Amino acid sequence: SSKYSFEYNEKYRLLYHFTPQYGWMNDPNGMVYADGTYHLFYQYNPYGARWGNMHWGHAISKDLVNWQYQPTAIAPDKLGAIFSGSAVIDHDNTAGFGKGAMIAIFTSAGDRQTQSIAYSLDGGKTFTKYEGNPVLSDANIIDFRDPKVFWHAPSKQWVMSLATTQTITFYGSKNLKEWTRLSEFGEGLGAHSGVWECPDLFPLTYEGKTKWVLFVSINPGGPNGGSATQYFIGDFDGKTFTPDAMNYPLWLDYGRDNYAGVTWSNVPAADGRRLFIGWMSNWDYANEIPTVNFRSAMTVARTLRLAHNGEHLIVASEPVKELESLRREPLSLADKTTFDTVTFENFLPNNQGAYELTFTVTPNDTDSFSFSIENAKGEVLTYLFDIANKTLSVDRTKSSVAFNANFAEMLVKAPLTAKKSYTVRLLVDKASTELFVNNGEVVQTNTVFPSEVYNTLRFKTEKGTLNLNDITVYKLK
Ligand code: FRU
């Protein structure tokens, strides 16, 4: 190998999640489906593995699982760096760039933050910036960014959700070039201890009824510190988003590492899914994670749906079904009943760190139980189901090598509704863990940096018994 070659295959390079080949990545941007291809653009620094010089990187996929690197799509210009935004397909040529043009709408971050557009007539390979940029500016608002645009058929206009300091402002346009302010949402509602970023407004149905969901990422001020994504459920009439009366904030993912996620546009109605991907990191420590030539990964692509948690509507999320194509032969560990502890050592032969664990737990006469994945170095990641306190806590304090004081300091907590049984699905990929309980009603995404792979699985209960059913492990990839 030449002395100029990079170690692309470094220790914490995930095996089945999207990571940039070289350089820094943060938010997913401009996700759009066109002609059988899913596009993923992303905040990208091609010159180094820390934040800066923001471009839009680009990758494509046929199945939301296997991604192909593409040339960098959009580079900074005299208006500034290219911050987060979205992409649409202009089927009716409303903007005049061509029928079916792919149009990116993004923030130009210079002295001021303004919104700009660029179009592609070759399916996202190359983009031309509109000469009339910026298309939207405001003399007074400093944090003015992350445009997410969709076509709202009933009002025959494009609608943009824009993060405006600590509110979301909606704008409407007939042509993506001239924008009119429609309304502003969020004052006094939800979490407000940080700046609002990366909104997304989209419909989901529940029992045949359409509701509108508004995602708002916030940093800092997440439920477990640092960055996280809150959401609101309500109605949208083409002008105003009216939230249902609920106990806000609600959080999409209580883990520390799912931020700035938004959904794909232009997914065919025949598919009907609302597809999501998030940035699997946290601004608390993102620039310091112990990788060298690249930094950060995306979550697995997920399907969103409305569900009822027994108390109110929530947005549940689960891995897309395509992910199951990565599963090797299922390995059945056991059906077991335990009074205190059950341990599976070396649960996966030839464990490369990429696997999926699924099982169902039925607790009897106990207020809490836990399971953990561990390695021979004494590193351990524990999931504690504290039923009495309606909390699902993740303890990663002893999970990883030390690299940043903010990383492993406290328990990562999510609310847990008491149920007869809990179905658990855990995706592990070298340096990431994504936990989905009860079909994605409770989600915890947390990065980990163990010095070797976890290959012991341990269940524990202090009293009563646990029925453990269908404990299955799949090697992935
Ligand atoms: C969110 C964010 C966005 C911004 C981008 C810059 O993580 O701060 O608000 O557009 O990152 O890279």
PDB file of C-alpha atoms and ligand atoms in Angstrom, residues 24 26-27 29 43-44 51 54 82-85 107 113 145-146 163 195-198 217 219 259-260 279 283, ligand 1:
ATOM      1  CA  TRP A  24     -16.823  15.400   8.769  1.00  0.00           C
ATOM      2  CA  ASN A  26     -23.553  16.245  10.372  1.00  0.00           C
ATOM      3  CA  ASP A  27     -27.231  16.711   9.444  1.00  0.00           C
ATOM      4  CA  ASN A  29     -30.081  17.106   3.972  1.00  0.00           C
ATOM      5  CA  GLN A  43     -23.690  18.498   5.902  1.00  0.00           C
ATOM      6  CA  TYR A  44     -20.135  17.757   4.887  1.00  0.00           C
ATOM      7  CA  TRP A  51     -17.103  20.756  11.544  1.00  0.00           C
ATOM      8  CA  MET A  54     -19.936  23.155   5.002  1.00  0.00           C
ATOM      9  CA  ILE A  82     -24.071  25.570   2.503  1.00  0.00           C
ATOM     10  CA  PHE A  83     -26.071  24.745   5.613  1.00  0.00           C
ATOM     11  CA  SER A  84     -28.981  22.344   6.017  1.00  0.00           C
ATOM     12  CA  GLY A  85     -32.034  22.187   3.789  1.00  0.00           C
ATOM     13  CA  THR A 107     -29.309  28.014   3.912  1.00  0.00           C
ATOM     14  CA  GLN A 113     -28.225  33.381   7.076  1.00  0.00           C
ATOM     15  CA  ARG A 145     -32.117  28.462   8.636  1.00  0.00           C
ATOM     16  CA  ASP A 146     -32.795  24.878   7.590  1.00  0.00           C
ATOM     17  CA  ALA A 163     -36.136  27.598  11.976  1.00  0.00           C
ATOM     18  CA  VAL A 195     -31.924  27.199  19.406  1.00  0.00           C
ATOM     19  CA  TRP A 196     -34.573  25.562  17.178  1.00  0.00           C
ATOM     20  CA  GLU A 197     -33.203  23.856  14.053  1.00  0.00           C
ATOM     21  CA  CYS A 198     -34.132  21.536  11.190  1.00  0.00           C
ATOM     22  CA  SER A 217     -34.623  19.785  16.552  1.00  0.00           C
ATOM     23  CA  ASN A 219     -29.689  22.249  20.688  1.00  0.00           C
ATOM     24  CA  TYR A 259     -30.358  14.703  15.810  1.00  0.00           C
ATOM     25  CA  ALA A 260     -31.509  16.941  12.966  1.00  0.00           C
ATOM     26  CA  TRP A 279     -27.583  12.245  12.364  1.00  0.00           C
ATOM     27  CA  TRP A 283     -23.258  18.415  19.504  1.00  0.00           C
TER      28      TRP A 283
HETATM   29  C1  FRU B   1     -27.930  21.417  13.033  1.00  0.00           C
HETATM   30  C2  FRU B   1     -27.237  22.594  12.365  1.00  0.00           C
HETATM   31  C3  FRU B   1     -28.201  23.316  11.433  1.00  0.00           C
HETATM   32  C4  FRU B   1     -27.270  23.952  10.451  1.00  0.00           C
HETATM   33  C5  FRU B   1     -26.185  22.918  10.312  1.00  0.00           C
HETATM   34  C6  FRU B   1     -24.823  23.493  10.074  1.00  0.00           C
HETATM   35  O1  FRU B   1     -27.067  20.432  13.473  1.00  0.00           O
HETATM   36  O2  FRU B   1     -26.716  23.462  13.339  1.00  0.00           O
HETATM   37  O3  FRU B   1     -29.057  24.218  12.091  1.00  0.00           O
HETATM   38  O4  FRU B   1     -27.891  24.245   9.239  1.00  0.00           O
HETATM   39  O5  FRU B   1     -26.181  22.174  11.520  1.00  0.00           O
HETATM   40  O6  FRU B   1     -23.903  22.498   9.765  1.00  0.00           O
END
